[in-house]
């Protein structure tokens, strides 16, 4: 066996590991993106539950105090709900942005795998 042949084998093995690592990075980034989306959905759902609970507490507090639910009390409740909805949208947006960043990393890793595979062949 010549040194050139062994060197060629080593290059093929190195190339295979390089492609494998790029494919593995792609899979990992896709998995993380999915987890980030699920986490954001759970956080948004928790916030929605908290918001509904707050609305109930506000209504009960006003009723206990003998305040009619019209005018200012209604405005306070509505503004609390609007702020809560903005918080929920912010949670969803942050999750979407983070997931898209991982999606982009996954796409890049996939392209890297293809480039590494193709670049080993001399045309």
PDB file of C-alpha atoms in Angstrom:
ATOM      1  CA  UNK A   1       0.000   0.000   0.000  1.00  0.00           C
ATOM      2  CA  UNK A   2       1.311   3.362  -0.921  1.00  0.00           C
ATOM      3  CA  UNK A   3       1.239   6.494   1.158  1.00  0.00           C
ATOM      4  CA  UNK A   4      -0.992   8.170  -1.444  1.00  0.00           C
ATOM      5  CA  UNK A   5      -3.607   5.452  -1.132  1.00  0.00           C
ATOM      6  CA  UNK A   6      -3.646   5.696   2.672  1.00  0.00           C
ATOM      7  CA  UNK A   7      -3.818   9.460   2.429  1.00  0.00           C
ATOM      8  CA  UNK A   8      -6.803   9.129   0.107  1.00  0.00           C
ATOM      9  CA  UNK A   9      -8.547   6.772   2.538  1.00  0.00           C
ATOM     10  CA  UNK A  10      -7.895   9.220   5.385  1.00  0.00           C
ATOM     11  CA  UNK A  11      -9.396  12.042   3.316  1.00  0.00           C
ATOM     12  CA  UNK A  12     -12.506   9.993   2.554  1.00  0.00           C
ATOM     13  CA  UNK A  13     -12.937   9.149   6.247  1.00  0.00           C
ATOM     14  CA  UNK A  14     -12.398  12.778   7.256  1.00  0.00           C
ATOM     15  CA  UNK A  15     -14.898  13.862   4.622  1.00  0.00           C
ATOM     16  CA  UNK A  16     -17.463  11.342   5.860  1.00  0.00           C
ATOM     17  CA  UNK A  17     -17.072  12.561   9.447  1.00  0.00           C
ATOM     18  CA  UNK A  18     -17.351  16.155   8.298  1.00  0.00           C
ATOM     19  CA  UNK A  19     -20.567  15.443   6.391  1.00  0.00           C
ATOM     20  CA  UNK A  20     -21.946  13.424   9.319  1.00  0.00           C
ATOM     21  CA  UNK A  21     -21.208  16.277  11.744  1.00  0.00           C
ATOM     22  CA  UNK A  22     -22.925  18.788   9.461  1.00  0.00           C
ATOM     23  CA  UNK A  23     -25.991  16.543   9.138  1.00  0.00           C
ATOM     24  CA  UNK A  24     -26.007  16.017  12.906  1.00  0.00           C
ATOM     25  CA  UNK A  25     -25.827  19.801  13.459  1.00  0.00           C
ATOM     26  CA  UNK A  26     -28.776  20.232  11.094  1.00  0.00           C
ATOM     27  CA  UNK A  27     -30.856  17.681  12.999  1.00  0.00           C
ATOM     28  CA  UNK A  28     -29.946  19.199  16.364  1.00  0.00           C
ATOM     29  CA  UNK A  29     -30.873  22.724  15.257  1.00  0.00           C
ATOM     30  CA  UNK A  30     -34.203  21.499  13.883  1.00  0.00           C
ATOM     31  CA  UNK A  31     -34.901  19.749  17.200  1.00  0.00           C
ATOM     32  CA  UNK A  32     -34.048  22.864  19.210  1.00  0.00           C
ATOM     33  CA  UNK A  33     -36.227  25.038  16.946  1.00  0.00           C
ATOM     34  CA  UNK A  34     -39.153  22.694  17.587  1.00  0.00           C
ATOM     35  CA  UNK A  35     -38.533  22.805  21.353  1.00  0.00           C
ATOM     36  CA  UNK A  36     -38.327  26.614  21.328  1.00  0.00           C
ATOM     37  CA  UNK A  37     -41.669  26.838  19.508  1.00  0.00           C
ATOM     38  CA  UNK A  38     -43.288  24.436  21.981  1.00  0.00           C
ATOM     39  CA  UNK A  39     -41.845  26.335  24.941  1.00  0.00           C
ATOM     40  CA  UNK A  40     -43.151  29.654  23.615  1.00  0.00           C
ATOM     41  CA  UNK A  41     -46.587  28.098  23.100  1.00  0.00           C
ATOM     42  CA  UNK A  42     -46.597  26.803  26.684  1.00  0.00           C
ATOM     43  CA  UNK A  43     -45.492  30.192  28.057  1.00  0.00           C
ATOM     44  CA  UNK A  44     -48.175  31.978  26.038  1.00  0.00           C
ATOM     45  CA  UNK A  45     -50.830  29.528  27.261  1.00  0.00           C
ATOM     46  CA  UNK A  46     -49.711  30.048  30.878  1.00  0.00           C
ATOM     47  CA  UNK A  47     -49.859  33.803  30.413  1.00  0.00           C
ATOM     48  CA  UNK A  48     -53.352  33.487  28.901  1.00  0.00           C
ATOM     49  CA  UNK A  49     -54.499  31.486  31.938  1.00  0.00           C
ATOM     50  CA  UNK A  50     -52.988  34.097  34.274  1.00  0.00           C
ATOM     51  CA  UNK A  51     -54.726  36.838  32.321  1.00  0.00           C
ATOM     52  CA  UNK A  52     -58.106  35.109  32.597  1.00  0.00           C
ATOM     53  CA  UNK A  53     -57.513  34.614  36.324  1.00  0.00           C
ATOM     54  CA  UNK A  54     -56.631  38.300  36.735  1.00  0.00           C
ATOM     55  CA  UNK A  55     -59.818  39.320  34.944  1.00  0.00           C
ATOM     56  CA  UNK A  56     -61.854  37.143  37.324  1.00  0.00           C
ATOM     57  CA  UNK A  57     -60.052  38.539  40.367  1.00  0.00           C
ATOM     58  CA  UNK A  58     -60.652  42.096  39.210  1.00  0.00           C
ATOM     59  CA  UNK A  59     -64.353  41.453  38.651  1.00  0.00           C
ATOM     60  CA  UNK A  60     -64.708  39.802  42.070  1.00  0.00           C
ATOM     61  CA  UNK A  61     -62.814  42.629  43.790  1.00  0.00           C
ATOM     62  CA  UNK A  62     -65.035  45.265  42.182  1.00  0.00           C
ATOM     63  CA  UNK A  63     -68.191  43.307  43.012  1.00  0.00           C
ATOM     64  CA  UNK A  64     -67.072  42.829  46.629  1.00  0.00           C
ATOM     65  CA  UNK A  65     -66.477  46.557  46.928  1.00  0.00           C
ATOM     66  CA  UNK A  66     -69.940  47.256  45.549  1.00  0.00           C
ATOM     67  CA  UNK A  67     -68.581  48.899  42.403  1.00  0.00           C
ATOM     68  CA  UNK A  68     -70.650  48.465  39.241  1.00  0.00           C
ATOM     69  CA  UNK A  69     -68.806  47.055  36.268  1.00  0.00           C
ATOM     70  CA  UNK A  70     -69.214  50.046  34.003  1.00  0.00           C
ATOM     71  CA  UNK A  71     -67.165  53.109  33.250  1.00  0.00           C
ATOM     72  CA  UNK A  72     -63.735  53.267  34.884  1.00  0.00           C
ATOM     73  CA  UNK A  73     -63.695  49.726  36.353  1.00  0.00           C
ATOM     74  CA  UNK A  74     -64.464  48.296  32.922  1.00  0.00           C
ATOM     75  CA  UNK A  75     -61.733  50.436  31.385  1.00  0.00           C
ATOM     76  CA  UNK A  76     -59.226  49.203  33.984  1.00  0.00           C
ATOM     77  CA  UNK A  77     -60.136  45.572  33.305  1.00  0.00           C
ATOM     78  CA  UNK A  78     -59.997  46.092  29.535  1.00  0.00           C
ATOM     79  CA  UNK A  79     -56.624  47.839  29.734  1.00  0.00           C
ATOM     80  CA  UNK A  80     -55.239  45.035  31.902  1.00  0.00           C
ATOM     81  CA  UNK A  81     -56.444  42.529  29.320  1.00  0.00           C
ATOM     82  CA  UNK A  82     -54.972  44.536  26.439  1.00  0.00           C
ATOM     83  CA  UNK A  83     -51.601  44.730  28.189  1.00  0.00           C
ATOM     84  CA  UNK A  84     -51.754  41.008  28.890  1.00  0.00           C
ATOM     85  CA  UNK A  85     -52.505  40.268  25.239  1.00  0.00           C
ATOM     86  CA  UNK A  86     -49.494  42.364  24.214  1.00  0.00           C
ATOM     87  CA  UNK A  87     -47.372  40.320  26.621  1.00  0.00           C
ATOM     88  CA  UNK A  88     -48.688  37.110  25.065  1.00  0.00           C
ATOM     89  CA  UNK A  89     -47.907  38.359  21.559  1.00  0.00           C
ATOM     90  CA  UNK A  90     -44.399  39.351  22.697  1.00  0.00           C
ATOM     91  CA  UNK A  91     -43.834  35.839  24.069  1.00  0.00           C
ATOM     92  CA  UNK A  92     -45.000  34.299  20.786  1.00  0.00           C
ATOM     93  CA  UNK A  93     -42.873  36.680  18.711  1.00  0.00           C
ATOM     94  CA  UNK A  94     -39.754  36.019  20.764  1.00  0.00           C
ATOM     95  CA  UNK A  95     -40.294  32.264  20.410  1.00  0.00           C
ATOM     96  CA  UNK A  96     -40.825  32.619  16.671  1.00  0.00           C
ATOM     97  CA  UNK A  97     -37.648  34.682  16.264  1.00  0.00           C
ATOM     98  CA  UNK A  98     -35.586  32.212  18.274  1.00  0.00           C
ATOM     99  CA  UNK A  99     -37.021  29.241  16.376  1.00  0.00           C
ATOM    100  CA  UNK A 100     -36.314  30.912  13.031  1.00  0.00           C
ATOM    101  CA  UNK A 101     -32.711  31.490  14.085  1.00  0.00           C
ATOM    102  CA  UNK A 102     -32.357  27.752  14.759  1.00  0.00           C
ATOM    103  CA  UNK A 103     -34.132  26.973  11.475  1.00  0.00           C
ATOM    104  CA  UNK A 104     -31.580  29.155   9.682  1.00  0.00           C
ATOM    105  CA  UNK A 105     -28.723  27.349  11.445  1.00  0.00           C
ATOM    106  CA  UNK A 106     -30.262  24.018  10.429  1.00  0.00           C
ATOM    107  CA  UNK A 107     -30.546  25.133   6.811  1.00  0.00           C
ATOM    108  CA  UNK A 108     -26.944  26.347   6.823  1.00  0.00           C
ATOM    109  CA  UNK A 109     -25.745  23.065   8.327  1.00  0.00           C
ATOM    110  CA  UNK A 110     -27.625  21.177   5.611  1.00  0.00           C
ATOM    111  CA  UNK A 111     -25.988  23.299   2.917  1.00  0.00           C
ATOM    112  CA  UNK A 112     -22.614  22.810   4.575  1.00  0.00           C
ATOM    113  CA  UNK A 113     -23.120  19.036   4.464  1.00  0.00           C
ATOM    114  CA  UNK A 114     -23.900  19.190   0.755  1.00  0.00           C
ATOM    115  CA  UNK A 115     -20.950  21.457   0.035  1.00  0.00           C
ATOM    116  CA  UNK A 116     -18.580  19.228   2.002  1.00  0.00           C
ATOM    117  CA  UNK A 117     -19.826  16.162   0.179  1.00  0.00           C
ATOM    118  CA  UNK A 118     -19.621  17.707  -3.281  1.00  0.00           C
ATOM    119  CA  UNK A 119     -16.285  19.450  -2.674  1.00  0.00           C
ATOM    120  CA  UNK A 120     -14.548  16.089  -2.198  1.00  0.00           C
ATOM    121  CA  UNK A 121     -15.191  15.181  -5.819  1.00  0.00           C
ATOM    122  CA  UNK A 122     -12.827  16.726  -8.343  1.00  0.00           C
ATOM    123  CA  UNK A 123     -14.657  17.765 -11.476  1.00  0.00           C
TER     124      UNK A 123
END
